[in-house]
PDB file of C-alpha atoms in Angstrom:
ATOM      1  CA  GLY A 211     -15.445  -6.157  -5.711  1.00  0.00           C
ATOM      2  CA  ILE A 212     -13.464  -9.172  -6.713  1.00  0.00           C
ATOM      3  CA  GLN A 213     -14.009 -12.390  -4.747  1.00  0.00           C
ATOM      4  CA  VAL A 214     -11.193 -14.755  -3.827  1.00  0.00           C
ATOM      5  CA  GLU A 215     -11.937 -18.281  -2.653  1.00  0.00           C
ATOM      6  CA  GLN A 216      -9.311 -20.648  -1.314  1.00  0.00           C
ATOM      7  CA  SER A 217      -9.619 -24.362  -0.774  1.00  0.00           C
ATOM      8  CA  PRO A 218      -9.363 -26.380   1.296  1.00  0.00           C
ATOM      9  CA  PRO A 219      -9.791 -24.181   4.378  1.00  0.00           C
ATOM     10  CA  ASP A 220      -7.861 -26.661   6.506  1.00  0.00           C
ATOM     11  CA  LEU A 221      -5.328 -29.318   5.611  1.00  0.00           C
ATOM     12  CA  ILE A 222      -3.482 -31.742   7.878  1.00  0.00           C
ATOM     13  CA  LEU A 223      -0.540 -33.707   6.482  1.00  0.00           C
ATOM     14  CA  GLN A 224       2.164 -36.049   7.632  1.00  0.00           C
ATOM     15  CA  GLU A 225       5.699 -34.889   7.055  1.00  0.00           C
ATOM     16  CA  GLY A 226       6.847 -35.880   3.582  1.00  0.00           C
ATOM     17  CA  ALA A 227       3.417 -35.700   1.940  1.00  0.00           C
ATOM     18  CA  ASN A 228       2.558 -33.536  -1.047  1.00  0.00           C
ATOM     19  CA  SER A 229      -0.336 -31.085  -1.250  1.00  0.00           C
ATOM     20  CA  THR A 230      -2.148 -28.755  -3.627  1.00  0.00           C
ATOM     21  CA  LEU A 231      -3.827 -25.538  -2.537  1.00  0.00           C
ATOM     22  CA  ARG A 232      -6.293 -23.804  -4.820  1.00  0.00           C
ATOM     23  CA  CYS A 233      -7.277 -20.168  -5.310  1.00  0.00           C
ATOM     24  CA  ASN A 234     -10.269 -19.168  -7.436  1.00  0.00           C
ATOM     25  CA  PHE A 235     -11.010 -15.538  -8.272  1.00  0.00           C
ATOM     26  CA  SER A 236     -14.136 -13.986  -9.691  1.00  0.00           C
ATOM     27  CA  ASP A 237     -12.750 -11.551 -12.261  1.00  0.00           C
ATOM     28  CA  SER A 238      -9.714 -10.865 -14.402  1.00  0.00           C
ATOM     29  CA  VAL A 239      -6.583  -9.939 -12.501  1.00  0.00           C
ATOM     30  CA  ASN A 240      -3.122  -8.809 -13.423  1.00  0.00           C
ATOM     31  CA  ASN A 241      -1.568  -9.341 -10.032  1.00  0.00           C
ATOM     32  CA  LEU A 242      -1.604 -12.573  -8.051  1.00  0.00           C
ATOM     33  CA  GLN A 243       0.643 -13.390  -5.112  1.00  0.00           C
ATOM     34  CA  TRP A 244       0.918 -16.301  -2.700  1.00  0.00           C
ATOM     35  CA  PHE A 245       1.938 -15.732   0.906  1.00  0.00           C
ATOM     36  CA  HIS A 246       2.760 -17.930   3.877  1.00  0.00           C
ATOM     37  CA  GLN A 247       1.889 -16.544   7.300  1.00  0.00           C
ATOM     38  CA  ASN A 248       4.074 -18.121   9.945  1.00  0.00           C
ATOM     39  CA  PRO A 249       2.979 -18.732  13.556  1.00  0.00           C
ATOM     40  CA  TRP A 250       4.476 -15.354  14.536  1.00  0.00           C
ATOM     41  CA  GLY A 251       2.203 -13.523  12.132  1.00  0.00           C
ATOM     42  CA  GLN A 252       4.645 -12.504   9.454  1.00  0.00           C
ATOM     43  CA  LEU A 253       3.538 -12.825   5.844  1.00  0.00           C
ATOM     44  CA  ILE A 254       6.255 -14.256   3.620  1.00  0.00           C
ATOM     45  CA  ASN A 255       5.932 -13.696  -0.092  1.00  0.00           C
ATOM     46  CA  LEU A 256       6.201 -17.028  -1.892  1.00  0.00           C
ATOM     47  CA  PHE A 257       5.349 -16.121  -5.475  1.00  0.00           C
ATOM     48  CA  TYR A 258       4.330 -13.220  -7.651  1.00  0.00           C
ATOM     49  CA  ILE A 259       2.518 -15.132 -10.380  1.00  0.00           C
ATOM     50  CA  PRO A 260      -0.236 -13.377 -12.372  1.00  0.00           C
ATOM     51  CA  SER A 261       0.137 -16.077 -15.027  1.00  0.00           C
ATOM     52  CA  GLY A 262       2.266 -19.081 -15.880  1.00  0.00           C
ATOM     53  CA  THR A 263       4.263 -21.429 -13.685  1.00  0.00           C
ATOM     54  CA  LYS A 264       7.098 -20.812 -11.235  1.00  0.00           C
ATOM     55  CA  GLN A 265       9.109 -23.054  -8.961  1.00  0.00           C
ATOM     56  CA  ASN A 266      11.122 -22.330  -5.854  1.00  0.00           C
ATOM     57  CA  GLY A 267      12.601 -25.390  -4.208  1.00  0.00           C
ATOM     58  CA  ARG A 268       9.828 -27.652  -2.924  1.00  0.00           C
ATOM     59  CA  LEU A 269       7.179 -25.092  -3.810  1.00  0.00           C
ATOM     60  CA  SER A 270       5.707 -24.352  -7.182  1.00  0.00           C
ATOM     61  CA  ALA A 271       2.727 -22.356  -8.408  1.00  0.00           C
ATOM     62  CA  THR A 272       0.635 -22.207 -11.541  1.00  0.00           C
ATOM     63  CA  THR A 273      -1.863 -19.514 -12.511  1.00  0.00           C
ATOM     64  CA  VAL A 274      -4.321 -19.987 -15.354  1.00  0.00           C
ATOM     65  CA  ALA A 275      -5.590 -16.441 -15.679  1.00  0.00           C
ATOM     66  CA  THR A 276      -8.109 -17.225 -18.435  1.00  0.00           C
ATOM     67  CA  GLU A 277      -9.805 -19.759 -16.155  1.00  0.00           C
ATOM     68  CA  ARG A 278      -9.406 -17.608 -13.039  1.00  0.00           C
ATOM     69  CA  TYR A 279      -7.547 -19.944 -10.747  1.00  0.00           C
ATOM     70  CA  SER A 280      -4.137 -20.528  -9.267  1.00  0.00           C
ATOM     71  CA  LEU A 281      -2.595 -23.577  -7.632  1.00  0.00           C
ATOM     72  CA  LEU A 282       0.174 -23.790  -5.061  1.00  0.00           C
ATOM     73  CA  TYR A 283       2.002 -27.127  -4.829  1.00  0.00           C
ATOM     74  CA  ILE A 284       3.990 -28.139  -1.781  1.00  0.00           C
ATOM     75  CA  SER A 285       6.092 -31.270  -2.148  1.00  0.00           C
ATOM     76  CA  SER A 286       7.786 -33.323   0.578  1.00  0.00           C
ATOM     77  CA  SER A 287       6.179 -31.165   3.254  1.00  0.00           C
ATOM     78  CA  GLN A 288       8.063 -30.307   6.432  1.00  0.00           C
ATOM     79  CA  THR A 289       6.808 -29.207   9.845  1.00  0.00           C
ATOM     80  CA  THR A 290       8.124 -25.729   9.113  1.00  0.00           C
ATOM     81  CA  ASP A 291       5.617 -25.483   6.254  1.00  0.00           C
ATOM     82  CA  SER A 292       2.824 -25.227   8.822  1.00  0.00           C
ATOM     83  CA  GLY A 293       0.903 -21.963   8.886  1.00  0.00           C
ATOM     84  CA  VAL A 294      -1.675 -20.178   6.800  1.00  0.00           C
ATOM     85  CA  TYR A 295      -1.299 -19.806   3.042  1.00  0.00           C
ATOM     86  CA  PHE A 296      -2.952 -16.816   1.423  1.00  0.00           C
ATOM     87  CA  CYS A 297      -3.686 -16.024  -2.164  1.00  0.00           C
ATOM     88  CA  ALA A 298      -4.059 -12.310  -2.966  1.00  0.00           C
ATOM     89  CA  VAL A 299      -5.086 -10.671  -6.221  1.00  0.00           C
ATOM     90  CA  GLY A 300      -5.108  -7.212  -7.766  1.00  0.00           C
ATOM     91  CA  ARG A 301      -7.099  -5.831 -10.650  1.00  0.00           C
ATOM     92  CA  GLU A 302      -5.903  -3.551 -13.405  1.00  0.00           C
ATOM     93  CA  GLU A 303      -8.104  -0.620 -12.438  1.00  0.00           C
ATOM     94  CA  THR A 304      -6.972  -0.616  -8.823  1.00  0.00           C
ATOM     95  CA  SER A 305      -3.617   1.036  -8.789  1.00  0.00           C
ATOM     96  CA  GLY A 306      -0.662   0.306  -6.643  1.00  0.00           C
ATOM     97  CA  SER A 307      -0.448  -2.306  -3.940  1.00  0.00           C
ATOM     98  CA  ARG A 308      -4.138  -2.854  -3.259  1.00  0.00           C
ATOM     99  CA  LEU A 309      -4.606  -6.601  -2.980  1.00  0.00           C
ATOM    100  CA  THR A 310      -7.713  -8.590  -2.139  1.00  0.00           C
ATOM    101  CA  PHE A 311      -6.877 -11.582   0.022  1.00  0.00           C
ATOM    102  CA  GLY A 312      -8.603 -14.916   0.263  1.00  0.00           C
ATOM    103  CA  GLU A 313      -9.462 -16.408   3.645  1.00  0.00           C
ATOM    104  CA  GLY A 314      -6.463 -18.690   3.555  1.00  0.00           C
ATOM    105  CA  THR A 315      -5.679 -22.376   3.906  1.00  0.00           C
ATOM    106  CA  GLN A 316      -4.537 -23.470   7.374  1.00  0.00           C
ATOM    107  CA  LEU A 317      -1.851 -26.127   6.846  1.00  0.00           C
ATOM    108  CA  THR A 318      -0.648 -28.342   9.665  1.00  0.00           C
ATOM    109  CA  VAL A 319       2.256 -30.701   9.000  1.00  0.00           C
ATOM    110  CA  ASN A 320       2.730 -33.325  11.687  1.00  0.00           C
ATOM    111  CA  PRO A 321       6.080 -35.061  12.307  1.00  0.00           C
TER     112      PRO A 321
ATOM    113  CA  LYS B 279      19.278  -5.971   3.347  1.00  0.00           C
ATOM    114  CA  ALA B 280      16.966  -5.394   6.299  1.00  0.00           C
ATOM    115  CA  GLY B 281      13.327  -6.262   5.865  1.00  0.00           C
ATOM    116  CA  VAL B 282      10.238  -4.207   6.627  1.00  0.00           C
ATOM    117  CA  THR B 283      10.342  -3.019  10.232  1.00  0.00           C
ATOM    118  CA  GLN B 284       7.227  -2.281  12.224  1.00  0.00           C
ATOM    119  CA  THR B 285       7.089  -0.801  15.700  1.00  0.00           C
ATOM    120  CA  PRO B 286       5.842  -1.424  18.271  1.00  0.00           C
ATOM    121  CA  ARG B 287       5.265  -5.179  18.078  1.00  0.00           C
ATOM    122  CA  TYR B 288       2.485  -5.135  20.672  1.00  0.00           C
ATOM    123  CA  LEU B 289       0.255  -2.353  21.909  1.00  0.00           C
ATOM    124  CA  ILE B 290      -2.550  -2.204  24.448  1.00  0.00           C
ATOM    125  CA  LYS B 291      -4.889   0.772  24.461  1.00  0.00           C
ATOM    126  CA  THR B 292      -8.301   1.621  25.896  1.00  0.00           C
ATOM    127  CA  ARG B 293     -11.389   2.749  24.055  1.00  0.00           C
ATOM    128  CA  GLY B 294     -11.343   6.399  23.023  1.00  0.00           C
ATOM    129  CA  GLN B 295      -7.575   6.677  22.915  1.00  0.00           C
ATOM    130  CA  GLN B 296      -5.556   7.172  19.764  1.00  0.00           C
ATOM    131  CA  VAL B 297      -2.565   5.196  18.524  1.00  0.00           C
ATOM    132  CA  THR B 298       0.269   5.666  16.047  1.00  0.00           C
ATOM    133  CA  LEU B 299       2.013   2.755  14.365  1.00  0.00           C
ATOM    134  CA  SER B 300       5.292   3.026  12.496  1.00  0.00           C
ATOM    135  CA  CYS B 301       6.680   1.249   9.438  1.00  0.00           C
ATOM    136  CA  SER B 302      10.120   1.442   7.860  1.00  0.00           C
ATOM    137  CA  PRO B 303      10.195  -0.098   4.370  1.00  0.00           C
ATOM    138  CA  ILE B 304      12.995  -2.072   2.805  1.00  0.00           C
ATOM    139  CA  SER B 305      15.814   0.225   1.768  1.00  0.00           C
ATOM    140  CA  GLY B 306      15.127   1.568  -1.707  1.00  0.00           C
ATOM    141  CA  HIS B 307      11.413   0.788  -1.579  1.00  0.00           C
ATOM    142  CA  ARG B 308       9.246   3.845  -2.023  1.00  0.00           C
ATOM    143  CA  SER B 309       5.741   2.411  -1.772  1.00  0.00           C
ATOM    144  CA  VAL B 310       4.198   1.510   1.577  1.00  0.00           C
ATOM    145  CA  SER B 311       0.784  -0.030   2.097  1.00  0.00           C
ATOM    146  CA  TRP B 312      -1.116  -0.953   5.264  1.00  0.00           C
ATOM    147  CA  TYR B 313      -3.429  -3.878   5.937  1.00  0.00           C
ATOM    148  CA  GLN B 314      -5.629  -4.839   8.870  1.00  0.00           C
ATOM    149  CA  GLN B 315      -6.000  -8.502   9.821  1.00  0.00           C
ATOM    150  CA  THR B 316      -8.810  -9.744  12.081  1.00  0.00           C
ATOM    151  CA  PRO B 317     -10.230 -13.236  12.624  1.00  0.00           C
ATOM    152  CA  GLY B 318     -13.636 -12.130  11.346  1.00  0.00           C
ATOM    153  CA  GLN B 319     -12.740  -9.990   8.333  1.00  0.00           C
ATOM    154  CA  GLY B 320      -9.394 -11.448   7.328  1.00  0.00           C
ATOM    155  CA  LEU B 321      -6.836  -9.241   5.629  1.00  0.00           C
ATOM    156  CA  GLN B 322      -8.177  -5.907   4.419  1.00  0.00           C
ATOM    157  CA  PHE B 323      -6.414  -3.081   2.612  1.00  0.00           C
ATOM    158  CA  LEU B 324      -6.238   0.216   4.485  1.00  0.00           C
ATOM    159  CA  PHE B 325      -4.207   2.576   2.291  1.00  0.00           C
ATOM    160  CA  GLU B 326      -1.072   2.984   0.219  1.00  0.00           C
ATOM    161  CA  TYR B 327       1.485   5.764   0.044  1.00  0.00           C
ATOM    162  CA  PHE B 328       4.077   6.603  -2.572  1.00  0.00           C
ATOM    163  CA  SER B 329       6.299   9.686  -2.554  1.00  0.00           C
ATOM    164  CA  GLU B 330       4.468  11.058   0.470  1.00  0.00           C
ATOM    165  CA  THR B 331       1.117  10.913  -1.355  1.00  0.00           C
ATOM    166  CA  GLN B 332      -1.791   8.603  -0.678  1.00  0.00           C
ATOM    167  CA  ARG B 333      -2.354   6.611  -3.881  1.00  0.00           C
ATOM    168  CA  ASN B 334      -5.184   4.387  -2.823  1.00  0.00           C
ATOM    169  CA  LYS B 335      -7.537   3.986   0.133  1.00  0.00           C
ATOM    170  CA  GLY B 336      -9.641   1.101   1.371  1.00  0.00           C
ATOM    171  CA  ASN B 337     -13.090   1.171   2.914  1.00  0.00           C
ATOM    172  CA  PHE B 338     -12.261   2.273   6.432  1.00  0.00           C
ATOM    173  CA  PRO B 339     -13.672   5.203   8.422  1.00  0.00           C
ATOM    174  CA  GLY B 340     -11.848   8.507   8.630  1.00  0.00           C
ATOM    175  CA  ARG B 341     -10.527   7.562  12.078  1.00  0.00           C
ATOM    176  CA  PHE B 342      -7.874   5.627  10.190  1.00  0.00           C
ATOM    177  CA  SER B 343      -5.255   7.848   8.617  1.00  0.00           C
ATOM    178  CA  GLY B 344      -1.685   7.644   7.514  1.00  0.00           C
ATOM    179  CA  ARG B 345       1.231   9.541   6.151  1.00  0.00           C
ATOM    180  CA  GLN B 346       4.586   8.954   4.535  1.00  0.00           C
ATOM    181  CA  PHE B 347       7.778  10.862   5.112  1.00  0.00           C
ATOM    182  CA  SER B 348      10.474  11.871   2.635  1.00  0.00           C
ATOM    183  CA  ASN B 349      12.590   8.865   3.654  1.00  0.00           C
ATOM    184  CA  SER B 350       9.645   6.572   2.748  1.00  0.00           C
ATOM    185  CA  ARG B 351       8.922   5.659   6.367  1.00  0.00           C
ATOM    186  CA  SER B 352       5.226   5.598   7.084  1.00  0.00           C
ATOM    187  CA  GLU B 353       2.948   5.974  10.066  1.00  0.00           C
ATOM    188  CA  MET B 354      -0.687   5.136  10.497  1.00  0.00           C
ATOM    189  CA  ASN B 355      -2.917   6.654  13.128  1.00  0.00           C
ATOM    190  CA  VAL B 356      -6.189   5.436  14.559  1.00  0.00           C
ATOM    191  CA  SER B 357      -8.145   7.962  16.589  1.00  0.00           C
ATOM    192  CA  THR B 358     -10.983   7.346  19.032  1.00  0.00           C
ATOM    193  CA  LEU B 359     -10.223   3.656  19.297  1.00  0.00           C
ATOM    194  CA  GLU B 360     -13.070   1.139  19.348  1.00  0.00           C
ATOM    195  CA  LEU B 361     -13.030  -2.446  20.557  1.00  0.00           C
ATOM    196  CA  GLY B 362     -13.368  -3.604  16.950  1.00  0.00           C
ATOM    197  CA  ASP B 363     -10.061  -1.966  16.055  1.00  0.00           C
ATOM    198  CA  SER B 364      -8.254  -4.769  17.859  1.00  0.00           C
ATOM    199  CA  ALA B 365      -6.266  -6.418  15.090  1.00  0.00           C
ATOM    200  CA  LEU B 366      -2.893  -7.213  13.612  1.00  0.00           C
ATOM    201  CA  TYR B 367      -1.795  -4.247  11.506  1.00  0.00           C
ATOM    202  CA  LEU B 368       0.586  -5.186   8.730  1.00  0.00           C
ATOM    203  CA  CYS B 369       2.739  -2.898   6.660  1.00  0.00           C
ATOM    204  CA  ALA B 370       4.072  -3.881   3.245  1.00  0.00           C
ATOM    205  CA  SER B 371       6.622  -2.253   1.014  1.00  0.00           C
ATOM    206  CA  SER B 372       7.377  -2.452  -2.681  1.00  0.00           C
ATOM    207  CA  LEU B 373       9.704  -0.693  -5.063  1.00  0.00           C
ATOM    208  CA  GLY B 374       7.073   1.591  -6.598  1.00  0.00           C
ATOM    209  CA  PRO B 375       5.790   3.386  -8.617  1.00  0.00           C
ATOM    210  CA  VAL B 376       4.979   0.566 -11.030  1.00  0.00           C
ATOM    211  CA  ASP B 377       1.703  -1.099 -10.162  1.00  0.00           C
ATOM    212  CA  ASN B 378       1.327  -4.749  -9.393  1.00  0.00           C
ATOM    213  CA  GLU B 379       4.636  -5.416  -7.781  1.00  0.00           C
ATOM    214  CA  LYS B 380       5.716  -8.039  -5.283  1.00  0.00           C
ATOM    215  CA  LEU B 381       4.848  -7.014  -1.721  1.00  0.00           C
ATOM    216  CA  PHE B 382       7.081  -7.603   1.281  1.00  0.00           C
ATOM    217  CA  PHE B 383       5.419  -7.529   4.694  1.00  0.00           C
ATOM    218  CA  GLY B 384       6.680  -6.679   8.146  1.00  0.00           C
ATOM    219  CA  SER B 385       5.933  -8.707  11.271  1.00  0.00           C
ATOM    220  CA  GLY B 386       3.014  -6.475  12.177  1.00  0.00           C
ATOM    221  CA  THR B 387       1.795  -4.588  15.213  1.00  0.00           C
ATOM    222  CA  GLN B 388      -0.713  -6.451  17.378  1.00  0.00           C
ATOM    223  CA  LEU B 389      -3.134  -3.864  18.763  1.00  0.00           C
ATOM    224  CA  SER B 390      -5.477  -4.742  21.599  1.00  0.00           C
ATOM    225  CA  VAL B 391      -8.199  -2.274  22.551  1.00  0.00           C
ATOM    226  CA  LEU B 392      -9.701  -2.804  26.016  1.00  0.00           C
TER     227      LEU B 392
END
């Protein structure tokens, strides 16, 4: 099956710093989503971005499908950004909502 | 619009018992999928339902089953519980039936098997 690798596994920042999280995947995909899991366990959908660039406030994401990677940018980080960030991908031949998740990046933002 | 609702939030069971978890999708969403999250295996796909039919199934034993009702609400059942079934079980909904849509997750059910 498809492999998803996220880096770095852990990231510690001071409030106000910027960061870039990376997601590499081993095969072509037509579905890529970024999620933030908060300390209470809920997964919040940040972006649906199988290709191209999107921005939502302080967050933006870019997927280069031909090179099999995606980047999540967090600017002016806040303590509420802490949690685990997951990249998840889906392939064309797997129908529906079957996503393969990476192991996540644990982000800690200190005040 | 209410989000995805999962009940119960926490559950404690003993080995050999069975358990049923419930998921109500976002209003208007017709596709429901289930994921298991453990520290060792991460997030893994269990199955997906659309229009009361299972569309896709992950690599889990037959002890894990699910169903979807006509109102799109879904339940998953785990029979003959094992210690390794302790996990956070997450339900996600999407509009359906188009593939590759944005998923919206509930808060999960934390299952502990003693």
